[in-house]
mmCIF file of C-alpha atoms in Angstrom:
data_model
loop_
_atom_site.group_PDB
_atom_site.id
_atom_site.type_symbol
_atom_site.label_atom_id
_atom_site.label_comp_id
_atom_site.label_asym_id
_atom_site.label_seq_id
_atom_site.Cartn_x
_atom_site.Cartn_y
_atom_site.Cartn_z
ATOM 1 C CA MET D 1 0.000 0.000 0.000
ATOM 2 C CA ILE D 2 2.749 2.449 0.936
ATOM 3 C CA GLY D 3 4.491 1.959 -2.418
ATOM 4 C CA ILE D 4 1.306 2.724 -4.307
ATOM 5 C CA GLU D 5 0.809 5.830 -2.147
ATOM 6 C CA LEU D 6 4.312 6.990 -3.064
ATOM 7 C CA LEU D 7 3.503 6.382 -6.725
ATOM 8 C CA TYR D 8 0.386 8.583 -6.508
ATOM 9 C CA LEU D 9 2.448 11.353 -4.895
ATOM 10 C CA ARG D 10 4.949 11.020 -7.733
ATOM 11 C CA LEU D 11 2.189 11.127 -10.342
ATOM 12 C CA HIS D 12 0.782 14.255 -8.689
ATOM 13 C CA ALA D 13 4.222 15.875 -8.840
ATOM 14 C CA VAL D 14 4.438 15.102 -12.567
ATOM 15 C CA HIS D 15 0.884 15.791 -13.741
ATOM 16 C CA LYS D 16 -0.500 18.138 -11.024
ATOM 17 C CA ASN D 17 -3.721 16.127 -10.989
ATOM 18 C CA SER D 18 -5.589 16.652 -7.724
ATOM 19 C CA ALA D 19 -7.137 13.173 -8.009
ATOM 20 C CA ASP D 20 -3.674 11.622 -7.616
ATOM 21 C CA LEU D 21 -3.087 13.578 -4.411
ATOM 22 C CA ARG D 22 -6.519 12.571 -3.131
ATOM 23 C CA HIS D 23 -5.725 8.904 -3.756
ATOM 24 C CA ALA D 24 -2.410 9.331 -1.907
ATOM 25 C CA VAL D 25 -4.143 10.881 1.092
ATOM 26 C CA GLU D 26 -6.750 8.099 1.185
ATOM 27 C CA LEU D 27 -4.050 5.418 1.104
ATOM 28 C CA SER D 28 -2.078 7.287 3.755
ATOM 29 C CA GLN D 29 -5.079 7.303 6.094
ATOM 30 C CA ARG D 30 -5.464 3.540 5.652
ATOM 31 C CA SER D 31 -1.771 2.770 6.138
ATOM 32 C CA LEU D 32 -1.498 4.944 9.246
ATOM 33 C CA ARG D 33 -4.281 2.928 10.882
ATOM 34 C CA SER D 34 -2.254 -0.272 10.475
ATOM 35 C CA LEU D 35 1.015 0.774 12.191
ATOM 36 C CA ARG D 36 2.357 -1.701 14.750
ATOM 37 C CA ALA D 37 5.609 -0.088 16.006
ATOM 38 C CA ARG D 38 7.611 -3.221 15.186
ATOM 39 C CA ARG D 39 9.882 -1.895 12.449
ATOM 40 C CA PHE D 40 11.211 1.588 11.926
ATOM 41 C CA SER D 41 12.557 2.041 8.378
ATOM 42 C CA PHE D 42 11.109 3.885 5.386
ATOM 43 C CA LEU D 43 10.666 0.877 3.103
ATOM 44 C CA CYS D 44 9.567 -1.868 5.486
ATOM 45 C CA GLY D 45 8.575 -0.150 8.721
ATOM 46 C CA ASP D 46 6.390 2.497 10.318
ATOM 47 C CA ALA D 47 8.674 5.354 9.238
ATOM 48 C CA GLY D 48 7.550 5.031 5.608
ATOM 49 C CA PRO D 49 3.814 5.541 6.199
ATOM 50 C CA LEU D 50 4.571 8.309 8.701
ATOM 51 C CA ALA D 51 6.964 10.052 6.302
ATOM 52 C CA LEU D 52 4.457 9.944 3.462
ATOM 53 C CA GLY D 53 1.725 10.964 5.872
ATOM 54 C CA ALA D 54 3.874 13.919 6.877
ATOM 55 C CA VAL D 55 4.200 14.933 3.227
ATOM 56 C CA ALA D 56 0.502 14.432 2.503
ATOM 57 C CA PHE D 57 -0.725 16.179 5.682
ATOM 58 C CA LEU D 58 2.228 18.536 6.344
ATOM 59 C CA ALA D 59 3.017 17.085 9.763
ATOM 60 C CA ALA D 60 6.112 15.225 11.006
ATOM 61 C CA GLY D 61 5.723 14.881 14.777
ATOM 62 C CA GLU D 62 4.734 11.217 14.893
ATOM 63 C CA LEU D 63 7.728 10.228 12.767
ATOM 64 C CA LEU D 64 10.053 11.703 15.401
ATOM 65 C CA GLN D 65 8.259 9.752 18.125
ATOM 66 C CA LEU D 66 9.928 6.608 16.753
ATOM 67 C CA GLN D 67 13.397 8.017 17.364
ATOM 68 C CA PRO D 68 13.968 6.925 21.003
ATOM 69 C CA ALA D 69 13.469 3.287 19.989
ATOM 70 C CA VAL D 70 15.719 3.701 16.946
ATOM 71 C CA MET D 71 18.525 5.166 19.077
ATOM 72 C CA ARG D 72 18.814 2.202 21.443
ATOM 73 C CA LEU D 73 22.061 0.441 20.572
ATOM 74 C CA ASP D 74 21.272 -2.373 23.019
ATOM 75 C CA SER D 75 18.184 -3.352 21.009
ATOM 76 C CA ASP D 76 17.957 -5.791 18.094
ATOM 77 C CA ILE D 77 17.305 -2.994 15.575
ATOM 78 C CA PRO D 78 19.735 -3.426 12.651
ATOM 79 C CA ASP D 79 21.471 -0.603 10.795
ATOM 80 C CA GLU D 80 20.623 -1.629 7.237
ATOM 81 C CA LEU D 81 18.356 0.161 4.798
ATOM 82 C CA LEU D 82 15.293 -2.065 4.495
ATOM 83 C CA TYR D 83 14.485 -2.539 8.182
ATOM 84 C CA GLY D 84 17.015 -0.590 10.199
ATOM 85 C CA ARG D 85 18.451 2.778 11.195
ATOM 86 C CA ALA D 86 19.575 3.652 7.661
ATOM 87 C CA GLY D 87 15.951 3.270 6.576
ATOM 88 C CA TYR D 88 14.767 5.530 9.388
ATOM 89 C CA LEU D 89 17.409 8.096 8.426
ATOM 90 C CA TYR D 90 16.099 7.932 4.857
ATOM 91 C CA ALA D 91 12.585 8.715 6.125
ATOM 92 C CA LEU D 92 13.817 11.800 8.006
ATOM 93 C CA LEU D 93 15.712 13.081 4.972
ATOM 94 C CA PHE D 94 12.741 12.324 2.701
ATOM 95 C CA VAL D 95 10.442 14.509 4.793
ATOM 96 C CA GLN D 96 13.054 17.251 5.031
ATOM 97 C CA THR D 97 13.508 17.235 1.246
ATOM 98 C CA LYS D 98 9.768 17.432 0.570
ATOM 99 C CA LEU D 99 8.748 19.911 3.271
ATOM 100 C CA GLY D 100 11.842 22.043 3.819
ATOM 101 C CA PRO D 101 15.059 22.007 5.892
ATOM 102 C CA ASP D 102 13.397 23.121 9.124
ATOM 103 C CA THR D 103 10.780 20.348 9.164
ATOM 104 C CA ILE D 104 13.074 17.836 10.894
ATOM 105 C CA PRO D 105 15.504 19.351 13.437
ATOM 106 C CA LYS D 106 19.086 18.835 12.257
ATOM 107 C CA ASP D 107 20.178 17.556 15.668
ATOM 108 C CA LYS D 108 17.642 14.712 15.399
ATOM 109 C CA ILE D 109 19.142 13.613 12.087
ATOM 110 C CA ILE D 110 22.683 13.813 13.475
ATOM 111 C CA GLU D 111 21.677 11.680 16.446
ATOM 112 C CA VAL D 112 20.604 8.859 14.117
ATOM 113 C CA SER D 113 23.761 9.154 12.010
ATOM 114 C CA ASN D 114 25.929 9.068 15.138
ATOM 115 C CA ALA D 115 24.090 5.990 16.403
ATOM 116 C CA MET D 116 24.876 4.256 13.101
ATOM 117 C CA LEU D 117 28.535 5.258 13.380
ATOM 118 C CA ASP D 118 28.731 4.013 16.974
ATOM 119 C CA SER D 119 27.071 0.727 16.046
ATOM 120 C CA GLY D 120 29.423 0.168 13.107
ATOM 121 C CA GLN D 121 32.526 0.889 15.164
ATOM 122 C CA ALA D 122 31.382 -1.454 17.921
ATOM 123 C CA LEU D 123 30.985 -4.417 15.537
ATOM 124 C CA ALA D 124 34.277 -3.601 13.787
ATOM 125 C CA ARG D 125 36.030 -3.820 17.151
ATOM 126 C CA THR D 126 34.256 -7.070 18.007
ATOM 127 C CA GLU D 127 35.242 -8.552 14.633
ATOM 128 C CA ARG D 128 38.775 -7.142 14.961
ATOM 129 C CA ARG D 129 38.472 -5.338 11.649
ATOM 130 C CA SER D 130 38.839 -1.758 12.892
ATOM 131 C CA ASP D 131 42.202 -1.223 11.203
ATOM 132 C CA ARG D 132 40.836 -2.333 7.801
ATOM 133 C CA CYS D 133 37.139 -1.474 8.029
ATOM 134 C CA PRO D 134 36.232 0.943 10.846
ATOM 135 C CA LEU D 135 32.490 0.547 10.227
ATOM 136 C CA MET D 136 31.166 -3.017 10.049
ATOM 137 C CA TYR D 137 27.518 -4.063 10.086
ATOM 138 C CA ALA D 138 25.629 -7.349 10.147
ATOM 139 C CA TRP D 139 22.063 -8.475 9.573
ATOM 140 C CA HIS D 140 20.860 -11.853 10.844
ATOM 141 C CA GLY D 141 24.436 -12.830 11.603
ATOM 142 C CA LYS D 142 25.804 -12.117 8.110
ATOM 143 C CA GLN D 143 27.870 -9.158 6.969
ATOM 144 C CA TYR D 144 25.969 -8.318 3.820
ATOM 145 C CA VAL D 145 27.520 -6.207 1.087
ATOM 146 C CA GLY D 146 24.658 -4.854 -1.017
ATOM 147 C CA ALA D 147 22.262 -1.940 -0.891
ATOM 148 C CA ALA D 148 19.275 -3.556 0.821
ATOM 149 C CA HIS D 149 20.752 -5.213 3.901
ATOM 150 C CA GLY D 150 24.431 -4.426 3.684
ATOM 151 C CA LEU D 151 27.378 -2.106 3.807
ATOM 152 C CA ALA D 152 26.699 -0.332 0.503
ATOM 153 C CA GLY D 153 23.279 0.904 1.591
ATOM 154 C CA ILE D 154 24.485 2.023 5.021
ATOM 155 C CA TYR D 155 27.540 3.862 3.681
ATOM 156 C CA TYR D 156 25.326 5.495 1.045
ATOM 157 C CA MET D 157 23.074 6.957 3.727
ATOM 158 C CA LEU D 158 25.984 8.099 5.900
ATOM 159 C CA MET D 159 27.427 10.004 2.909
ATOM 160 C CA GLN D 160 24.186 11.887 2.249
ATOM 161 C CA PRO D 161 24.789 15.656 2.554
ATOM 162 C CA GLY D 162 21.838 16.001 4.907
ATOM 163 C CA ALA D 163 22.937 13.201 7.238
ATOM 164 C CA GLY D 164 25.187 15.566 9.180
ATOM 165 C CA VAL D 165 28.200 13.234 9.375
ATOM 166 C CA SER D 166 31.308 15.288 10.142
ATOM 167 C CA GLU D 167 34.189 15.635 7.695
ATOM 168 C CA GLU D 168 36.391 13.825 10.188
ATOM 169 C CA SER D 169 34.045 10.828 10.385
ATOM 170 C CA LEU D 170 33.635 10.741 6.624
ATOM 171 C CA THR D 171 37.407 10.718 6.143
ATOM 172 C CA GLU D 172 38.446 8.437 8.990
ATOM 173 C CA LEU D 173 35.490 6.057 9.212
ATOM 174 C CA VAL D 174 33.307 6.008 6.097
ATOM 175 C CA ARG D 175 35.983 6.324 3.418
ATOM 176 C CA PRO D 176 38.291 3.484 4.554
ATOM 177 C CA SER D 177 35.235 1.292 5.140
ATOM 178 C CA LEU D 178 34.025 1.968 1.611
ATOM 179 C CA ASP D 179 37.484 1.193 0.239
ATOM 180 C CA TYR D 180 37.399 -2.098 2.130
ATOM 181 C CA LEU D 181 34.070 -2.829 0.451
ATOM 182 C CA ARG D 182 35.482 -1.926 -2.975
ATOM 183 C CA HIS D 183 38.230 -4.475 -2.592
ATOM 184 C CA ARG D 184 35.646 -7.222 -2.146
ATOM 185 C CA ARG D 185 34.661 -6.818 -5.808
ATOM 186 C CA MET D 186 35.034 -10.063 -7.739
ATOM 187 C CA ARG D 187 36.991 -10.587 -10.933
ATOM 188 C CA SER D 188 33.795 -10.352 -12.998
ATOM 189 C CA GLY D 189 33.131 -6.863 -11.649
ATOM 190 C CA ASN D 190 30.250 -8.016 -9.464
ATOM 191 C CA PHE D 191 30.007 -7.957 -5.666
ATOM 192 C CA PRO D 192 29.199 -10.936 -3.418
ATOM 193 C CA SER D 193 26.008 -10.954 -1.393
ATOM 194 C CA SER D 194 27.970 -11.147 1.880
ATOM 195 C CA LEU D 195 31.553 -11.149 3.093
ATOM 196 C CA GLY D 196 33.115 -14.582 2.779
ATOM 197 C CA ASN D 197 30.658 -15.641 0.070
ATOM 198 C CA ASP D 198 32.401 -15.994 -3.302
ATOM 199 C CA THR D 199 29.285 -16.965 -5.286
ATOM 200 C CA ASP D 200 28.934 -14.722 -8.342
ATOM 201 C CA ARG D 201 25.244 -15.203 -9.057
ATOM 202 C CA LEU D 202 23.114 -12.199 -8.033
ATOM 203 C CA VAL D 203 23.065 -9.048 -10.165
ATOM 204 C CA HIS D 204 20.357 -7.133 -8.293
ATOM 205 C CA TRP D 205 19.931 -3.794 -6.579
ATOM 206 C CA CYS D 206 19.577 -5.641 -3.287
ATOM 207 C CA HIS D 207 22.588 -7.955 -3.772
ATOM 208 C CA GLY D 208 25.272 -7.201 -6.322
ATOM 209 C CA ALA D 209 26.777 -4.445 -8.432
ATOM 210 C CA PRO D 210 23.540 -2.575 -9.333
ATOM 211 C CA GLY D 211 23.078 -1.340 -5.764
ATOM 212 C CA VAL D 212 26.752 -0.629 -5.125
ATOM 213 C CA ILE D 213 26.908 1.671 -8.182
ATOM 214 C CA HIS D 214 24.900 4.364 -6.379
ATOM 215 C CA THR D 215 27.289 4.254 -3.410
ATOM 216 C CA LEU D 216 30.337 4.559 -5.673
ATOM 217 C CA LEU D 217 28.851 7.510 -7.555
ATOM 218 C CA LEU D 218 28.050 9.338 -4.336
ATOM 219 C CA ALA D 219 31.574 8.608 -3.050
ATOM 220 C CA ARG D 220 32.996 10.240 -6.160
ATOM 221 C CA THR D 221 31.019 13.392 -5.340
ATOM 222 C CA VAL D 222 31.916 13.367 -1.635
ATOM 223 C CA PHE D 223 35.611 12.426 -1.859
ATOM 224 C CA LYS D 224 36.443 13.909 -5.308
ATOM 225 C CA GLU D 225 38.247 10.805 -6.566
ATOM 226 C CA GLU D 226 37.728 9.422 -10.059
ATOM 227 C CA LYS D 227 38.492 5.822 -9.032
ATOM 228 C CA TYR D 228 34.958 5.552 -7.667
ATOM 229 C CA LEU D 229 33.487 6.624 -11.002
ATOM 230 C CA ARG D 230 35.705 4.232 -12.965
ATOM 231 C CA GLU D 231 34.566 1.305 -10.857
ATOM 232 C CA ALA D 232 30.921 2.363 -11.126
ATOM 233 C CA VAL D 233 31.235 2.361 -14.928
ATOM 234 C CA GLU D 234 32.773 -1.123 -14.790
ATOM 235 C CA CYS D 235 29.814 -2.275 -12.702
ATOM 236 C CA GLY D 236 27.546 -0.830 -15.386
ATOM 237 C CA ASP D 237 29.278 -2.929 -18.042
ATOM 238 C CA LEU D 238 28.543 -6.028 -15.975
ATOM 239 C CA ILE D 239 24.854 -5.073 -15.644
ATOM 240 C CA TRP D 240 24.574 -4.590 -19.408
ATOM 241 C CA GLN D 241 25.872 -8.153 -19.846
ATOM 242 C CA ARG D 242 23.842 -9.853 -17.120
ATOM 243 C CA GLY D 243 21.181 -7.485 -15.814
ATOM 244 C CA LEU D 244 17.992 -8.374 -17.710
ATOM 245 C CA LEU D 245 16.410 -10.459 -14.984
ATOM 246 C CA TYR D 246 13.787 -13.152 -15.352
ATOM 247 C CA LYS D 247 13.297 -12.813 -11.620
ATOM 248 C CA GLY D 248 11.004 -9.872 -12.282
ATOM 249 C CA TYR D 249 10.584 -6.241 -13.347
ATOM 250 C CA GLY D 250 10.802 -4.547 -9.933
ATOM 251 C CA LEU D 251 13.341 -2.412 -8.141
ATOM 252 C CA CYS D 252 14.746 -4.741 -5.506
ATOM 253 C CA HIS D 253 15.675 -7.752 -7.638
ATOM 254 C CA GLY D 254 14.355 -6.876 -11.060
ATOM 255 C CA THR D 255 15.149 -5.159 -14.329
ATOM 256 C CA ALA D 256 13.810 -1.731 -13.301
ATOM 257 C CA GLY D 257 16.211 -1.599 -10.352
ATOM 258 C CA ASN D 258 19.086 -2.438 -12.675
ATOM 259 C CA GLY D 259 17.905 0.166 -15.171
ATOM 260 C CA TYR D 260 18.199 2.812 -12.463
ATOM 261 C CA ALA D 261 21.936 2.044 -12.297
ATOM 262 C CA PHE D 262 22.312 3.132 -15.935
ATOM 263 C CA LEU D 263 20.218 6.229 -15.321
ATOM 264 C CA ALA D 264 22.477 7.138 -12.372
ATOM 265 C CA LEU D 265 25.583 6.607 -14.528
ATOM 266 C CA TYR D 266 24.164 8.826 -17.260
ATOM 267 C CA ARG D 267 23.343 11.620 -14.820
ATOM 268 C CA ALA D 268 26.848 11.399 -13.343
ATOM 269 C CA THR D 269 28.725 11.334 -16.657
ATOM 270 C CA GLY D 270 26.497 12.626 -19.447
ATOM 271 C CA ASP D 271 27.634 9.618 -21.489
ATOM 272 C CA GLN D 272 24.859 8.727 -23.952
ATOM 273 C CA ARG D 273 25.877 5.067 -23.847
ATOM 274 C CA HIS D 274 24.435 4.762 -20.336
ATOM 275 C CA LEU D 275 21.225 6.505 -21.429
ATOM 276 C CA TYR D 276 20.905 4.034 -24.299
ATOM 277 C CA HIS D 277 21.324 1.130 -21.876
ATOM 278 C CA ALA D 278 18.703 2.641 -19.537
ATOM 279 C CA CYS D 279 16.256 3.032 -22.445
ATOM 280 C CA LYS D 280 16.745 -0.584 -23.499
ATOM 281 C CA PHE D 281 16.007 -1.779 -19.971
ATOM 282 C CA ALA D 282 12.959 0.516 -19.910
ATOM 283 C CA GLU D 283 11.746 -1.023 -23.187
ATOM 284 C CA TRP D 284 12.020 -4.470 -21.590
ATOM 285 C CA CYS D 285 9.890 -3.214 -18.683
ATOM 286 C CA LEU D 286 7.311 -1.747 -21.071
ATOM 287 C CA ASP D 287 6.788 -5.258 -22.427
ATOM 288 C CA TYR D 288 5.669 -6.232 -18.930
ATOM 289 C CA GLY D 289 4.535 -9.832 -18.656
ATOM 290 C CA THR D 290 5.797 -11.034 -22.048
ATOM 291 C CA HIS D 291 9.179 -12.492 -21.036
ATOM 292 C CA GLY D 292 8.166 -15.377 -18.819
ATOM 293 C CA CYS D 293 9.443 -13.568 -15.708
ATOM 294 C CA ARG D 294 8.428 -14.744 -12.267
ATOM 295 C CA ILE D 295 5.324 -13.035 -10.869
ATOM 296 C CA ALA D 296 6.238 -11.055 -7.756
ATOM 297 C CA ASP D 297 4.817 -12.156 -4.408
ATOM 298 C CA ARG D 298 3.435 -8.610 -4.110
ATOM 299 C CA PRO D 299 2.785 -7.755 -7.777
ATOM 300 C CA PHE D 300 1.710 -4.132 -7.187
ATOM 301 C CA SER D 301 4.285 -3.168 -4.543
ATOM 302 C CA LEU D 302 7.036 -0.561 -4.748
ATOM 303 C CA PHE D 303 10.086 -2.783 -4.510
ATOM 304 C CA GLU D 304 8.885 -6.049 -6.004
ATOM 305 C CA GLY D 305 6.055 -5.071 -8.289
ATOM 306 C CA MET D 306 4.556 -2.662 -10.790
ATOM 307 C CA ALA D 307 4.682 0.487 -8.646
ATOM 308 C CA GLY D 308 8.480 0.460 -8.692
ATOM 309 C CA THR D 309 8.588 -0.337 -12.403
ATOM 310 C CA ILE D 310 6.343 2.657 -13.122
ATOM 311 C CA HIS D 311 8.617 4.882 -11.001
ATOM 312 C CA PHE D 312 11.552 3.888 -13.205
ATOM 313 C CA LEU D 313 9.603 4.518 -16.405
ATOM 314 C CA LEU D 314 8.478 7.935 -15.156
ATOM 315 C CA ASP D 315 12.080 8.849 -14.398
ATOM 316 C CA MET D 316 13.034 7.873 -17.944
ATOM 317 C CA LEU D 317 10.610 10.341 -19.541
ATOM 318 C CA ASP D 318 11.848 13.649 -20.882
ATOM 319 C CA PRO D 319 10.000 16.228 -18.695
ATOM 320 C CA ASN D 320 9.459 18.489 -21.728
ATOM 321 C CA THR D 321 8.018 15.911 -24.118
ATOM 322 C CA ALA D 322 6.762 13.125 -21.807
ATOM 323 C CA LYS D 323 8.593 10.705 -24.140
ATOM 324 C CA PHE D 324 11.709 8.603 -23.917
ATOM 325 C CA PRO D 325 14.710 10.849 -24.601
ATOM 326 C CA ALA D 326 16.238 11.098 -28.050
ATOM 327 C CA PHE D 327 19.984 10.571 -28.193
ATOM 328 C CA GLU D 328 22.873 9.790 -30.512
ATOM 329 C CA LEU D 329 25.481 7.087 -29.973
#
């Protein structure tokens, strides 16, 4: 439901149709009635409905009421993006972006970022990796690498300009940890799903190079080093070879999520080759249901289903013509 609500908000932003906003508000009212205070992230917890509710109703107070639980380092709350502190941080930054910089107090955001830094340093010390990787994170006992549950997604959120991480922490904690992650890249150019796992099978946003690309591109902006861009482009080459997925069309482990990697590469470089690749993946998605792909467990959801696919296709449209962009190779 929350993914469809986000889609209606996106459609309203594009088309300015009041009916889309009305649908979003109606879905928000329904989702807010079903909160259970069990999970706290944007994508898979209470923070998502509250963040979208804040945007729809111009209120953010209830979202901040989750923060004391999120801050407890002695709890079983993870740090990853789908269910953990990184997902809650995303919700805070989402509301701030939509409603203005004063909507969420900056000190509240910094508190969450600092909790993530403290948690990562604690596990790095426990694992005796502090000298190589100052920030280490685990989910269900595994040290995942990718965007959904792993290091790439957490580092990506810590590098966000609005996260309030100090220059010192970025330089001494985040950067060497990211470089440790980079060196886990396999000979093919892909990344394993978790540390110690050498299986080169998954080419998804959630596990594999497509999710790590976004972290590398942001690192290039933050740390001003071209090595991050070079490696992101190499990841893109791998996705072009192996990224049309019969697993589905969605964002998490589907072709639309992989197409976003090309769109990110194009926006970072201006190279028309990446735009061409993104358009080809979008064309595959437009032929929805004709490739024998697996039907998602939640076929209309944001991350598995059609809502996420439509988000990707909307992002591919030229805002001036409402068509796929024209380009020359």
